[in-house]
Coordinates of N, CA and C in Angstrom, one line a residue:
M1 N 126.0 92.4 100.9 CA 125.4 92.5 102.2 C 124.3 91.6 102.4
N2 N 124.3 90.9 103.5 CA 123.2 90.0 103.8 C 122.3 90.6 104.8
L3 N 121.1 91.0 104.4 CA 120.2 91.8 105.3 C 119.7 90.9 106.4
H4 N 119.8 89.6 106.2 CA 119.3 88.7 107.3 C 120.2 88.9 108.6
D5 N 121.4 89.3 108.4 CA 122.4 89.4 109.5 C 122.3 90.8 110.2
I6 N 121.5 91.7 109.7 CA 121.4 93.0 110.3 C 120.4 93.0 111.4
R7 N 120.8 93.3 112.6 CA 119.9 93.3 113.7 C 120.5 94.2 114.9
A8 N 119.7 94.7 115.7 CA 120.2 95.6 116.8 C 119.4 95.1 118.0
E9 N 120.1 95.2 119.2 CA 119.5 94.8 120.4 C 119.1 96.1 121.1
Y10 N 117.8 96.2 121.5 CA 117.3 97.4 122.1 C 117.2 97.2 123.6
S11 N 117.8 98.2 124.4 CA 117.8 98.0 125.8 C 117.9 99.3 126.6
K12 N 117.6 100.4 125.9 CA 117.8 101.7 126.6 C 116.8 101.9 127.7
Q13 N 115.5 101.6 127.5 CA 114.5 101.9 128.5 C 113.4 100.8 128.4
Q14 N 112.5 100.8 129.4 CA 111.4 99.9 129.4 C 110.1 100.8 129.5
L15 N 108.9 100.2 129.2 CA 107.7 100.9 129.3 C 106.7 100.0 130.1
K16 N 106.3 100.5 131.2 CA 105.3 99.8 132.1 C 104.0 100.4 131.9
R17 N 102.9 99.6 131.9 CA 101.6 100.1 131.8 C 101.2 101.1 132.9
S18 N 101.7 100.8 134.1 CA 101.4 101.7 135.3 C 102.1 103.0 135.2
Q19 N 103.1 103.1 134.4 CA 103.9 104.4 134.2 C 103.3 105.3 133.1
C20 N 102.4 104.7 132.3 CA 101.8 105.5 131.2 C 100.7 106.4 131.7
A21 N 100.5 107.6 131.2 CA 99.5 108.5 131.5 C 98.1 107.9 131.2
E22 N 97.1 108.4 131.9 CA 95.8 107.9 131.7 C 95.2 108.2 130.3
Q23 N 95.6 109.4 129.8 CA 95.2 109.9 128.5 C 96.3 109.7 127.5
P24 N 96.0 109.1 126.3 CA 97.1 108.8 125.4 C 97.8 110.1 124.8
L25 N 97.0 111.2 124.6 CA 97.6 112.4 124.1 C 98.5 113.0 125.1
T26 N 98.3 112.8 126.4 CA 99.2 113.3 127.4 C 100.5 112.4 127.3
Q27 N 100.4 111.1 127.1 CA 101.5 110.3 127.0 C 102.3 110.6 125.8
F28 N 101.6 110.9 124.7 CA 102.3 111.3 123.4 C 103.1 112.6 123.7
A29 N 102.5 113.6 124.3 CA 103.2 114.9 124.6 C 104.5 114.6 125.4
L30 N 104.4 113.7 126.4 CA 105.6 113.4 127.2 C 106.7 112.8 126.3
W31 N 106.3 111.9 125.5 CA 107.3 111.3 124.6 C 107.9 112.2 123.6
L32 N 107.0 113.1 123.1 CA 107.5 114.1 122.1 C 108.5 115.0 122.8
E33 N 108.2 115.5 124.0 CA 109.2 116.3 124.7 C 110.5 115.6 124.9
E34 N 110.5 114.3 125.3 CA 111.7 113.6 125.5 C 112.5 113.4 124.1
A35 N 111.7 113.3 123.0 CA 112.4 113.2 121.7 C 113.1 114.5 121.4
F36 N 112.5 115.6 121.7 CA 113.2 116.9 121.5 C 114.4 117.0 122.4
A37 N 114.2 116.6 123.7 CA 115.3 116.7 124.7 C 116.5 115.9 124.3
A38 N 116.2 114.7 123.6 CA 117.3 113.8 123.2 C 117.9 114.2 121.9
Q39 N 117.4 115.3 121.3 CA 117.8 115.8 120.0 C 117.7 114.8 118.9
V40 N 116.5 114.1 118.9 CA 116.2 113.2 117.9 C 116.1 113.9 116.5
N41 N 116.6 113.3 115.5 CA 116.6 113.9 114.2 C 115.1 113.9 113.7
E42 N 114.6 115.1 113.3 CA 113.3 115.3 112.8 C 112.2 114.6 113.7
P43 N 112.1 115.0 115.0 CA 111.1 114.4 115.9 C 109.7 114.5 115.5
T44 N 109.4 115.5 114.7 CA 108.0 115.7 114.2 C 107.7 115.0 112.9
A45 N 108.6 114.3 112.3 CA 108.4 113.6 111.1 C 107.5 112.3 111.4
M46 N 106.5 112.1 110.6 CA 105.6 111.0 110.8 C 105.2 110.4 109.4
N47 N 105.1 109.1 109.4 CA 104.6 108.4 108.2 C 103.1 108.5 108.2
L48 N 102.6 109.0 107.2 CA 101.1 109.2 107.0 C 100.7 108.1 106.0
A49 N 99.8 107.2 106.4 CA 99.3 106.2 105.5 C 97.8 106.4 105.2
T50 N 97.4 106.4 103.9 CA 96.1 106.6 103.5 C 95.7 105.5 102.5
V51 N 94.4 105.4 102.2 CA 94.0 104.4 101.2 C 93.2 105.1 100.1
G52 N 93.6 104.8 98.8 CA 93.0 105.4 97.7 C 91.7 104.8 97.3
A53 N 91.1 105.4 96.2 CA 89.9 104.8 95.7 C 90.0 103.4 95.1
D54 N 91.3 103.1 94.7 CA 91.6 101.8 94.2 C 91.8 100.7 95.3
G55 N 91.6 101.1 96.6 CA 91.8 100.2 97.7 C 93.3 100.0 98.0
R56 N 94.2 100.6 97.4 CA 95.6 100.4 97.7 C 96.1 101.5 98.7
P57 N 97.0 101.0 99.7 CA 97.5 102.0 100.6 C 98.6 102.8 100.0
H58 N 98.7 104.0 100.5 CA 99.8 104.9 100.1 C 100.4 105.5 101.4
A59 N 101.7 105.6 101.4 CA 102.4 106.1 102.6 C 103.5 107.1 102.2
R60 N 103.6 108.1 103.1 CA 104.7 109.1 102.8 C 105.0 109.8 104.2
V61 N 106.1 110.5 104.3 CA 106.5 111.2 105.5 C 106.0 112.7 105.4
V62 N 105.3 113.1 106.4 CA 104.9 114.5 106.5 C 105.3 115.0 107.9
L63 N 105.2 116.3 108.2 CA 105.5 116.9 109.5 C 104.3 117.2 110.3
L64 N 104.4 116.8 111.6 CA 103.4 117.1 112.5 C 103.5 118.6 112.9
K65 N 102.4 119.3 112.8 CA 102.5 120.8 113.1 C 101.8 121.1 114.4
E66 N 101.0 120.2 115.0 CA 100.4 120.5 116.3 C 99.8 119.1 116.8
A67 N 100.0 118.9 118.1 CA 99.3 117.8 118.8 C 98.6 118.4 120.0
N68 N 97.3 118.3 120.0 CA 96.5 118.9 121.1 C 95.5 117.9 121.6
D69 N 94.6 118.3 122.4 CA 93.6 117.4 123.0 C 92.6 116.8 122.0
E70 N 92.6 117.4 120.8 CA 91.7 116.9 119.7 C 92.4 115.9 118.9
G71 N 93.7 116.0 118.7 CA 94.5 115.1 117.8 C 95.7 115.7 117.2
F72 N 96.0 115.2 116.0 CA 97.2 115.5 115.3 C 97.0 116.4 114.0
V73 N 97.7 117.5 113.9 CA 97.5 118.4 112.8 C 98.6 118.4 111.8
F74 N 98.3 118.3 110.6 CA 99.3 118.5 109.5 C 98.7 119.2 108.3
F75 N 99.5 119.7 107.4 CA 99.0 120.5 106.3 C 99.5 119.9 105.0
S76 N 98.7 120.2 103.9 CA 99.0 119.6 102.6 C 98.1 120.3 101.6
N77 N 98.4 119.8 100.3 CA 97.6 120.3 99.2 C 96.4 119.4 99.1
Y78 N 95.2 120.0 99.1 CA 94.0 119.2 99.1 C 93.8 118.4 97.8
A79 N 94.4 118.9 96.7 CA 94.3 118.3 95.4 C 95.3 117.2 95.1
G80 N 96.3 117.1 96.0 CA 97.3 116.0 95.8 C 96.8 114.7 96.1
S81 N 97.7 113.7 96.1 CA 97.3 112.3 96.3 C 96.8 112.1 97.7
K82 N 97.4 112.8 98.7 CA 96.9 112.6 100.1 C 95.4 113.1 100.2
G83 N 95.2 114.3 99.6 CA 93.9 114.9 99.6 C 92.9 114.1 98.9
E84 N 93.2 113.5 97.8 CA 92.3 112.6 97.0 C 92.0 111.4 97.8
D85 N 93.0 110.8 98.5 CA 92.8 109.6 99.3 C 91.8 109.9 100.4
L86 N 92.1 111.1 101.1 CA 91.3 111.4 102.3 C 89.8 111.8 102.0
A87 N 89.7 112.4 100.8 CA 88.3 112.7 100.3 C 87.5 111.4 100.1
H88 N 88.2 110.4 99.6 CA 87.5 109.1 99.3 C 87.4 108.3 100.6
N89 N 88.4 108.3 101.4 CA 88.4 107.5 102.7 C 89.0 108.3 103.8
P90 N 88.2 108.9 104.7 CA 88.7 109.8 105.7 C 89.4 109.2 106.9
F91 N 89.9 108.0 106.7 CA 90.6 107.4 107.8 C 92.1 107.2 107.4
A92 N 93.0 107.4 108.4 CA 94.4 107.3 108.1 C 95.2 106.8 109.3
A93 N 96.5 106.5 109.1 CA 97.3 106.0 110.2 C 98.6 106.9 110.2
L94 N 99.2 107.1 111.3 CA 100.4 107.8 111.5 C 101.4 106.9 112.2
T95 N 102.7 107.0 111.9 CA 103.7 106.3 112.6 C 104.9 107.3 112.9
F96 N 105.3 107.4 114.1 CA 106.5 108.1 114.5 C 107.6 107.1 114.9
F97 N 108.8 107.3 114.4 CA 109.9 106.4 114.8 C 111.1 107.2 115.3
W98 N 111.4 107.1 116.6 CA 112.5 107.8 117.2 C 113.6 106.8 117.5
A99 N 114.5 106.6 116.5 CA 115.5 105.5 116.7 C 116.4 105.8 117.8
E100 N 116.7 107.0 118.1 CA 117.7 107.3 119.1 C 117.1 106.9 120.5
L101 N 115.8 106.9 120.6 CA 115.2 106.4 121.9 C 114.7 105.0 121.8
E102 N 114.8 104.4 120.7 CA 114.3 103.0 120.5 C 112.8 103.0 120.7
R103 N 112.1 104.0 120.1 CA 110.7 104.1 120.4 C 109.9 104.3 119.0
Q104 N 108.7 103.9 119.1 CA 107.8 104.1 118.0 C 106.4 104.4 118.5
V105 N 105.6 105.2 117.8 CA 104.2 105.5 118.2 C 103.4 105.3 116.9
R106 N 102.3 104.5 117.1 CA 101.4 104.3 116.0 C 100.0 104.9 116.4
V107 N 99.4 105.6 115.4 CA 98.1 106.3 115.6 C 97.2 105.9 114.5
T108 N 95.9 105.7 114.8 CA 94.9 105.6 113.7 C 93.7 106.5 114.1
G109 N 93.0 106.9 113.1 CA 91.8 107.7 113.4 C 91.2 108.3 112.1
R110 N 90.1 109.1 112.4 CA 89.4 109.8 111.3 C 90.0 111.1 111.1
V111 N 90.1 111.5 109.8 CA 90.7 112.8 109.4 C 89.7 113.8 108.9
E112 N 89.8 115.0 109.3 CA 88.9 116.1 108.8 C 89.7 117.3 108.5
R113 N 89.2 118.2 107.6 CA 89.8 119.4 107.3 C 89.7 120.4 108.5
L114 N 90.7 121.2 108.7 CA 90.7 122.3 109.7 C 89.8 123.4 109.2
P115 N 89.2 124.2 110.1 CA 88.5 125.4 109.7 C 89.4 126.3 108.9
A116 N 88.9 127.0 107.9 CA 89.7 127.9 107.1 C 90.5 128.9 107.9
A117 N 89.9 129.4 108.9 CA 90.7 130.4 109.7 C 92.0 129.8 110.3
Q118 N 91.9 128.6 110.7 CA 93.2 128.0 111.3 C 94.2 127.7 110.2
S119 N 93.7 127.3 109.0 CA 94.6 127.1 107.9 C 95.2 128.5 107.4
D120 N 94.4 129.5 107.4 CA 94.9 130.9 107.1 C 96.0 131.3 108.0
A121 N 95.8 131.1 109.3 CA 96.7 131.5 110.3 C 98.0 130.8 110.2
Y122 N 98.0 129.5 110.0 CA 99.3 128.8 109.8 C 100.0 129.2 108.5
F123 N 99.2 129.3 107.4 CA 99.8 129.7 106.1 C 100.5 131.0 106.2
A124 N 99.9 132.0 106.9 CA 100.5 133.3 107.0 C 101.8 133.3 107.8
S125 N 102.0 132.2 108.6 CA 103.2 132.1 109.4 C 104.4 131.5 108.7
R126 N 104.1 130.9 107.5 CA 105.2 130.2 106.7 C 106.1 131.2 106.0
P127 N 107.3 130.8 105.7 CA 108.2 131.7 105.0 C 107.6 132.1 103.6
Y128 N 108.0 133.2 103.1 CA 107.5 133.7 101.8 C 107.6 132.6 100.7
T129 N 108.8 132.0 100.6 CA 109.1 131.1 99.5 C 108.2 129.8 99.7
S130 N 107.9 129.4 100.9 CA 107.1 128.3 101.1 C 105.6 128.6 100.6
R131 N 105.2 129.8 100.9 CA 103.8 130.2 100.5 C 103.7 130.3 99.0
I132 N 104.8 130.8 98.3 CA 104.8 130.8 96.8 C 104.8 129.3 96.3
G133 N 105.6 128.5 97.0 CA 105.7 127.1 96.6 C 104.3 126.4 96.6
A134 N 103.5 126.8 97.6 CA 102.2 126.1 97.7 C 101.3 126.5 96.5
W135 N 101.5 127.7 95.9 CA 100.8 128.1 94.7 C 101.4 127.4 93.5
A136 N 102.7 127.3 93.5 CA 103.4 126.8 92.3 C 103.2 125.3 92.0
S137 N 103.2 124.6 93.1 CA 103.2 123.1 93.0 C 101.8 122.5 92.8
E138 N 101.6 121.9 91.6 CA 100.3 121.1 91.4 C 100.7 119.7 91.9
Q139 N 100.6 119.5 93.2 CA 101.2 118.4 93.9 C 100.7 117.1 93.3
S140 N 101.6 116.2 93.1 CA 101.4 114.8 92.6 C 101.1 114.7 91.1
R141 N 101.0 115.9 90.4 CA 100.7 115.8 89.0 C 102.0 115.6 88.2
V142 N 102.0 115.0 87.1 CA 103.1 114.8 86.2 C 103.4 116.1 85.5
I143 N 104.7 116.5 85.5 CA 105.1 117.7 84.9 C 106.3 117.4 83.9
A144 N 106.5 118.2 82.9 CA 107.4 118.0 81.9 C 108.9 118.1 82.4
G145 N 109.1 118.9 83.4 CA 110.4 119.0 83.9 C 110.4 120.1 85.0
K146 N 111.6 120.2 85.7 CA 111.7 121.1 86.8 C 111.5 122.6 86.3
S147 N 111.8 122.9 85.1 CA 111.6 124.2 84.5 C 110.1 124.7 84.6
V148 N 109.2 123.7 84.5 CA 107.8 124.0 84.6 C 107.5 124.6 86.0
L149 N 108.0 123.9 87.0 CA 107.8 124.3 88.4 C 108.4 125.6 88.7
L150 N 109.7 125.8 88.2 CA 110.3 127.1 88.4 C 109.6 128.3 87.8
A151 N 109.1 128.0 86.6 CA 108.3 129.0 85.9 C 107.1 129.4 86.6
R152 N 106.4 128.4 87.2 CA 105.2 128.7 87.9 C 105.5 129.5 89.2
A153 N 106.6 129.1 89.8 CA 107.0 129.8 91.1 C 107.3 131.3 90.7
A154 N 108.0 131.5 89.6 CA 108.3 132.9 89.2 C 107.0 133.7 88.9
K155 N 106.1 133.0 88.2 CA 104.8 133.6 87.9 C 104.1 134.1 89.2
F156 N 104.0 133.2 90.2 CA 103.2 133.6 91.4 C 104.0 134.6 92.2
A157 N 105.3 134.5 92.2 CA 106.1 135.5 92.9 C 105.9 136.9 92.3
A158 N 105.7 137.0 91.0 CA 105.4 138.3 90.4 C 104.0 138.7 90.7
Q159 N 103.1 137.7 90.8 CA 101.7 138.1 91.1 C 101.5 138.5 92.6
Y160 N 102.4 137.9 93.5 CA 102.3 138.2 94.9 C 103.6 138.5 95.4
P161 N 104.1 139.8 95.2 CA 105.4 140.2 95.6 C 105.6 140.4 97.1
A162 N 104.5 140.4 97.8 CA 104.6 140.6 99.3 C 103.6 139.7 100.0
D163 N 102.3 140.2 100.0 CA 101.3 139.4 100.7 C 100.8 138.2 99.8
V164 N 100.9 137.0 100.4 CA 100.6 135.8 99.6 C 99.4 135.2 100.3
P165 N 98.2 135.2 99.7 CA 97.0 134.6 100.3 C 97.1 133.1 100.2
R166 N 96.4 132.4 101.1 CA 96.4 130.9 101.1 C 95.7 130.4 99.9
P167 N 96.3 129.5 99.1 CA 95.6 128.9 98.0 C 94.3 128.2 98.4
P168 N 93.2 128.2 97.7 CA 92.0 127.5 98.1 C 92.2 125.9 98.1
H169 N 93.3 125.5 97.5 CA 93.5 124.0 97.4 C 94.5 123.6 98.5
W170 N 94.9 124.4 99.4 CA 95.9 124.1 100.4 C 95.4 124.4 101.8
G171 N 95.6 123.5 102.8 CA 95.2 123.7 104.1 C 95.5 122.6 105.1
G172 N 94.9 122.7 106.2 CA 95.2 121.7 107.3 C 94.2 120.6 107.5
Y173 N 94.7 119.5 108.1 CA 93.9 118.4 108.5 C 94.1 118.1 109.9
L174 N 93.1 117.5 110.6 CA 93.2 117.1 111.9 C 92.8 115.6 112.0
L175 N 93.7 114.8 112.5 CA 93.4 113.4 112.7 C 93.0 113.2 114.1
R176 N 91.7 112.8 114.3 CA 91.2 112.5 115.6 C 91.4 111.0 115.9
P177 N 92.3 110.7 116.9 CA 92.7 109.3 117.1 C 91.6 108.5 117.8
D178 N 91.6 107.2 117.4 CA 90.8 106.2 118.1 C 91.7 105.1 118.6
M179 N 93.0 105.2 118.3 CA 94.0 104.2 118.8 C 95.3 104.8 118.8
L180 N 96.1 104.7 119.8 CA 97.5 105.0 119.9 C 98.2 103.9 120.5
E181 N 99.4 103.5 119.9 CA 100.2 102.4 120.5 C 101.6 103.0 120.7
F182 N 102.1 102.8 121.9 CA 103.5 103.2 122.3 C 104.4 102.0 122.4
W183 N 105.4 102.0 121.6 CA 106.3 100.8 121.5 C 107.7 101.2 122.0
Q184 N 108.2 100.4 122.9 CA 109.6 100.7 123.4 C 110.4 99.4 123.1
G185 N 111.5 99.6 122.4 CA 112.3 98.4 122.1 C 113.0 97.8 123.3
R186 N 113.0 96.5 123.4 CA 113.5 95.7 124.5 C 114.4 94.6 124.0
P187 N 115.3 94.0 124.9 CA 116.2 93.0 124.4 C 115.4 91.7 124.0
S188 N 116.1 90.9 123.1 CA 115.5 89.7 122.7 C 114.2 89.8 122.0
R189 N 113.9 91.0 121.4 CA 112.7 91.3 120.7 C 111.4 91.1 121.6
L190 N 111.6 91.2 122.9 CA 110.5 91.2 123.8 C 110.1 92.6 124.1
H191 N 109.7 93.3 123.1 CA 109.4 94.7 123.2 C 108.2 95.0 124.0
D192 N 108.2 96.2 124.6 CA 107.0 96.7 125.4 C 106.1 97.4 124.4
R193 N 104.8 97.0 124.5 CA 103.8 97.7 123.6 C 102.6 98.0 124.5
I194 N 102.3 99.3 124.6 CA 101.1 99.7 125.4 C 100.1 100.4 124.4
R195 N 98.9 99.9 124.3 CA 97.9 100.4 123.4 C 96.8 101.1 124.1
Y196 N 96.4 102.3 123.6 CA 95.2 103.0 124.1 C 94.1 102.8 123.0
R197 N 93.0 102.3 123.4 CA 91.9 102.1 122.5 C 90.6 102.8 122.9
S198 N 90.0 103.6 122.0 CA 88.8 104.3 122.4 C 87.6 103.5 122.0
D199 N 86.6 103.5 122.9 CA 85.3 102.9 122.6 C 84.2 104.0 122.3
G200 N 84.7 105.2 122.1 CA 83.8 106.3 121.7 C 83.5 107.2 122.9
T201 N 83.7 106.7 124.1 CA 83.4 107.5 125.3 C 84.6 107.6 126.3
A202 N 85.4 106.5 126.3 CA 86.6 106.4 127.2 C 87.7 105.7 126.5
W203 N 88.9 105.9 127.1 CA 90.1 105.2 126.6 C 90.4 104.0 127.5
H204 N 90.8 102.9 126.8 CA 91.2 101.7 127.5 C 92.7 101.4 127.2
K205 N 93.5 101.2 128.3 CA 94.9 101.0 128.2 C 95.2 99.5 128.4
E206 N 96.0 99.0 127.5 CA 96.3 97.5 127.5 C 97.7 97.2 127.0
R207 N 98.3 96.1 127.5 CA 99.6 95.7 127.0 C 99.4 94.7 125.9
L208 N 100.2 94.8 124.8 CA 100.2 93.8 123.7 C 101.4 93.0 123.7
A209 N 101.3 91.8 123.2 CA 102.5 90.9 123.0 C 103.3 91.5 121.9
P210 N 104.6 91.4 122.0 CA 105.4 91.9 120.9 C 105.3 91.1 119.6

């Protein structure tokens, strides 16, 4: 297979600056609703990029759990690689790609931990097995085999047969955006790109060359 020959022509929709909402999070909410309506596969999946203490970027896919006027919420193990990166450098980038709509959204901003009460509330809403898994997994650590993980899960299931408290090493993050870019695929690679950039007090909307 020659990867040089793989290409697709994007032509489903266009994106005009005048059609975009004044506030970027409003525009994101509109696009997310359209992704759900179009039955996009995993519409809340987002690539989260962080930078470690060694200066190297790390990226992985996580799930968006809330998008509000403050920003983007996700949950993770504070002691895993994501948590270590964010403790060292509290800035991150998100990317959503909705292939069915030929759309991409890029976000950058500063990340902070959610208040404990918010993390407690979300943790309590998770399925029992997911709550046990949060205790069992020493995220990103080397283990001897799957049996180690299963044994830890059994241990914590025995310890918490019903009510499972939130582990102190697990909780939520809020990314407060300072930039959002909305990308709409167009023919001949002349894609539409509208960027919202914050100066700290207001958002500025501008078109970028593809």
